[in-house]
mmCIF file of C-alpha atoms in Angstrom:
data_model
loop_
_atom_site.group_PDB
_atom_site.id
_atom_site.type_symbol
_atom_site.label_atom_id
_atom_site.label_comp_id
_atom_site.label_asym_id
_atom_site.label_seq_id
_atom_site.Cartn_x
_atom_site.Cartn_y
_atom_site.Cartn_z
ATOM 1 C CA MET A 1 3.135 -3.361 -12.829
ATOM 2 C CA PHE A 2 4.466 -6.647 -14.251
ATOM 3 C CA PHE A 3 3.320 -10.172 -14.419
ATOM 4 C CA GLY A 4 0.774 -9.693 -11.718
ATOM 5 C CA TYR A 5 2.864 -7.628 -9.321
ATOM 6 C CA LYS A 6 3.086 -3.950 -8.412
ATOM 7 C CA VAL A 7 5.623 -1.964 -6.484
ATOM 8 C CA HIS A 8 4.414 0.141 -3.578
ATOM 9 C CA MET A 9 6.864 2.722 -2.511
ATOM 10 C CA ILE A 10 7.387 5.808 -0.091
ATOM 11 C CA ALA A 11 10.148 8.097 -0.673
ATOM 12 C CA GLU A 12 11.582 11.402 0.722
ATOM 13 C CA ALA A 13 10.474 14.086 -1.719
ATOM 14 C CA GLU A 14 13.271 16.476 -1.274
ATOM 15 C CA SER A 15 16.248 13.969 -2.025
ATOM 16 C CA GLU A 16 14.121 11.603 -4.138
ATOM 17 C CA VAL A 17 15.475 8.596 -1.927
ATOM 18 C CA PRO A 18 13.104 5.643 -1.560
ATOM 19 C CA LEU A 19 12.544 4.948 2.190
ATOM 20 C CA GLY A 20 10.504 1.772 1.970
ATOM 21 C CA PHE A 21 8.758 -0.365 -0.539
ATOM 22 C CA PHE A 22 7.040 -3.749 -0.963
ATOM 23 C CA ILE A 23 5.804 -5.889 -3.811
ATOM 24 C CA ALA A 24 2.102 -6.704 -4.024
ATOM 25 C CA PRO A 25 -0.410 -8.317 -6.313
ATOM 26 C CA ALA A 26 -1.277 -5.872 -9.131
ATOM 27 C CA ASN A 27 -4.981 -5.936 -8.211
ATOM 28 C CA MET A 28 -4.140 -4.620 -4.641
ATOM 29 C CA HIS A 29 -5.441 -1.007 -4.428
ATOM 30 C CA ASP A 30 -2.699 1.692 -3.662
ATOM 31 C CA LYS A 31 -4.565 2.767 -0.545
ATOM 32 C CA LEU A 32 -4.208 -0.824 0.957
ATOM 33 C CA GLY A 33 -0.518 -0.446 0.721
ATOM 34 C CA PHE A 34 -0.481 2.599 2.793
ATOM 35 C CA GLY A 35 -0.561 0.979 6.227
ATOM 36 C CA LYS A 36 2.261 -1.400 5.516
ATOM 37 C CA LEU A 37 4.443 1.365 4.063
ATOM 38 C CA ILE A 38 3.846 3.939 6.922
ATOM 39 C CA THR A 39 4.281 1.279 9.604
ATOM 40 C CA GLU A 40 7.642 0.167 8.062
ATOM 41 C CA ILE A 41 8.702 3.964 7.868
ATOM 42 C CA ARG A 42 7.703 4.705 11.529
ATOM 43 C CA LYS A 43 9.673 1.542 12.710
ATOM 44 C CA ARG A 44 12.920 2.621 10.732
ATOM 45 C CA PHE A 45 12.884 6.579 10.979
ATOM 46 C CA SER A 46 11.813 9.299 13.318
ATOM 47 C CA ILE A 47 9.154 11.383 11.730
ATOM 48 C CA ALA A 48 9.630 15.252 11.775
ATOM 49 C CA GLU A 49 7.118 17.341 13.746
ATOM 50 C CA ASP A 50 6.179 19.206 10.469
ATOM 51 C CA ALA A 51 6.072 16.018 8.269
ATOM 52 C CA LYS A 52 3.700 15.917 5.314
ATOM 53 C CA TYR A 53 2.499 12.917 3.452
ATOM 54 C CA LEU A 54 1.893 13.880 -0.180
ATOM 55 C CA ALA A 55 -0.176 11.597 -2.199
ATOM 56 C CA ASP A 56 -2.458 11.475 -5.205
ATOM 57 C CA SER A 57 -6.119 10.707 -4.993
ATOM 58 C CA ALA A 58 -5.736 6.923 -4.697
ATOM 59 C CA TYR A 59 -5.054 7.532 -0.970
ATOM 60 C CA ASP A 60 -8.009 9.934 -0.355
ATOM 61 C CA SER A 61 -9.669 7.909 2.409
ATOM 62 C CA THR A 62 -10.910 8.768 5.852
ATOM 63 C CA ASP A 63 -8.782 5.853 7.224
ATOM 64 C CA VAL A 64 -5.618 7.281 5.670
ATOM 65 C CA ARG A 65 -6.322 10.764 6.662
ATOM 66 C CA GLU A 66 -7.263 9.851 10.323
ATOM 67 C CA TYR A 67 -3.964 7.630 10.761
ATOM 68 C CA LEU A 68 -1.914 10.568 9.540
ATOM 69 C CA HIS A 69 -3.620 13.159 11.838
ATOM 70 C CA TYR A 70 -3.380 10.865 14.862
ATOM 71 C CA HIS A 71 0.373 10.547 14.354
ATOM 72 C CA GLY A 72 0.739 14.231 13.729
ATOM 73 C CA ILE A 73 1.572 14.011 9.965
ATOM 74 C CA LYS A 74 -0.205 16.589 7.826
ATOM 75 C CA ASP A 75 -1.903 15.046 4.900
ATOM 76 C CA VAL A 76 -1.472 16.721 1.447
ATOM 77 C CA ILE A 77 -3.599 14.231 -0.546
ATOM 78 C CA ALA A 78 -5.725 15.128 -3.645
ATOM 79 C CA ILE A 79 -9.389 14.641 -3.354
ATOM 80 C CA ASN A 80 -10.932 11.894 -5.184
ATOM 81 C CA GLY A 81 -14.033 13.043 -6.948
ATOM 82 C CA ARG A 82 -16.741 10.631 -5.791
ATOM 83 C CA LYS A 83 -20.522 10.895 -5.908
ATOM 84 C CA TYR A 84 -21.162 14.431 -4.367
ATOM 85 C CA ARG A 85 -17.593 15.543 -4.140
ATOM 86 C CA LYS A 86 -15.473 17.400 -6.795
ATOM 87 C CA SER A 87 -11.877 16.183 -7.539
ATOM 88 C CA GLU A 88 -9.497 18.706 -6.260
ATOM 89 C CA ILE A 89 -5.782 19.176 -5.966
ATOM 90 C CA PRO A 90 -4.387 20.446 -2.548
ATOM 91 C CA LYS A 91 -3.759 24.055 -2.260
ATOM 92 C CA ASP A 92 -0.454 23.383 -0.201
ATOM 93 C CA PRO A 93 2.342 24.559 -2.339
ATOM 94 C CA GLU A 94 4.384 21.420 -1.330
ATOM 95 C CA TYR A 95 1.851 19.244 -3.133
ATOM 96 C CA GLY A 96 4.100 19.593 -6.418
ATOM 97 C CA LYS A 97 6.811 17.694 -4.698
ATOM 98 C CA ARG A 98 4.492 14.665 -5.029
ATOM 99 C CA TRP A 99 5.971 14.324 -8.530
ATOM 100 C CA ALA A 100 9.157 13.035 -6.871
ATOM 101 C CA ILE A 101 7.819 9.516 -6.560
ATOM 102 C CA GLU A 102 6.682 9.795 -10.374
ATOM 103 C CA ARG A 103 10.257 10.673 -11.297
ATOM 104 C CA ILE A 104 11.790 7.779 -9.062
ATOM 105 C CA PHE A 105 9.428 5.313 -10.961
ATOM 106 C CA SER A 106 10.168 6.778 -14.222
ATOM 107 C CA ARG A 107 13.871 6.466 -13.923
ATOM 108 C CA LEU A 108 13.463 2.817 -12.422
ATOM 109 C CA LYS A 109 11.292 1.899 -15.409
ATOM 110 C CA GLU A 110 12.733 3.744 -18.300
ATOM 111 C CA VAL A 111 16.441 4.103 -17.518
ATOM 112 C CA LEU A 112 17.106 1.148 -15.121
ATOM 113 C CA GLY A 113 14.989 -1.559 -16.549
ATOM 114 C CA LEU A 114 12.386 -2.018 -14.054
ATOM 115 C CA SER A 115 9.669 -2.177 -16.736
ATOM 116 C CA LYS A 116 11.656 -4.948 -18.734
ATOM 117 C CA ASN A 117 11.140 -7.568 -16.141
ATOM 118 C CA ARG A 118 10.919 -11.027 -17.754
ATOM 119 C CA PHE A 119 10.846 -12.931 -14.483
ATOM 120 C CA VAL A 120 7.900 -15.017 -13.295
ATOM 121 C CA GLY A 121 7.359 -15.530 -9.600
ATOM 122 C CA LYS A 122 7.303 -13.196 -6.718
ATOM 123 C CA LYS A 123 10.867 -14.067 -5.498
ATOM 124 C CA LYS A 124 12.380 -13.351 -9.004
ATOM 125 C CA VAL A 125 10.409 -10.172 -9.444
ATOM 126 C CA GLU A 126 11.649 -9.125 -5.824
ATOM 127 C CA ILE A 127 15.273 -9.604 -7.030
ATOM 128 C CA HIS A 128 14.650 -7.639 -10.075
ATOM 129 C CA VAL A 129 13.159 -4.771 -8.242
ATOM 130 C CA TYR A 130 15.913 -4.805 -5.547
ATOM 131 C CA SER A 131 18.539 -4.782 -8.444
ATOM 132 C CA CYS A 132 16.841 -1.817 -9.966
ATOM 133 C CA LEU A 133 16.558 0.086 -6.689
ATOM 134 C CA ILE A 134 20.307 -0.444 -6.031
ATOM 135 C CA ALA A 135 21.249 0.821 -9.340
ATOM 136 C CA TYR A 136 18.988 3.802 -8.802
ATOM 137 C CA LEU A 137 20.535 4.602 -5.409
ATOM 138 C CA VAL A 138 24.010 4.324 -6.942
ATOM 139 C CA ASN A 139 23.116 6.428 -9.850
ATOM 140 C CA TYR A 140 20.842 9.169 -8.520
ATOM 141 C CA ALA A 141 20.955 9.259 -4.736
ATOM 142 C CA MET A 142 24.635 9.439 -3.932
#
């Protein structure tokens, strides 16, 4: 998050390659970015029959789970402990692969300078994010 903006991203866990992203106001909840990201991915890529969507508890909502199930994607989403529910990590052994997105963001921020943004204005922030992502792909994904 920087100067009022946040990067929302979806990536392939095995290869740690970002598949889609967008920049939104920092006060936008992660769950609200889900629809935009998954729609973009479904337009660009064919989704395997055994596809899984790995996510932290910010994506724990009926809307997200119903959308995934409707499109034949298994949800592996941590349960957000609210009122009468206890927080819970999915038992699916592949949930650990969710850390791929955290590694991507860590490299972008700590190694490639994403967190050192000094630009103001969405267009300038977008250019900075694109530059960091290009550097990431050249260094880590090729």
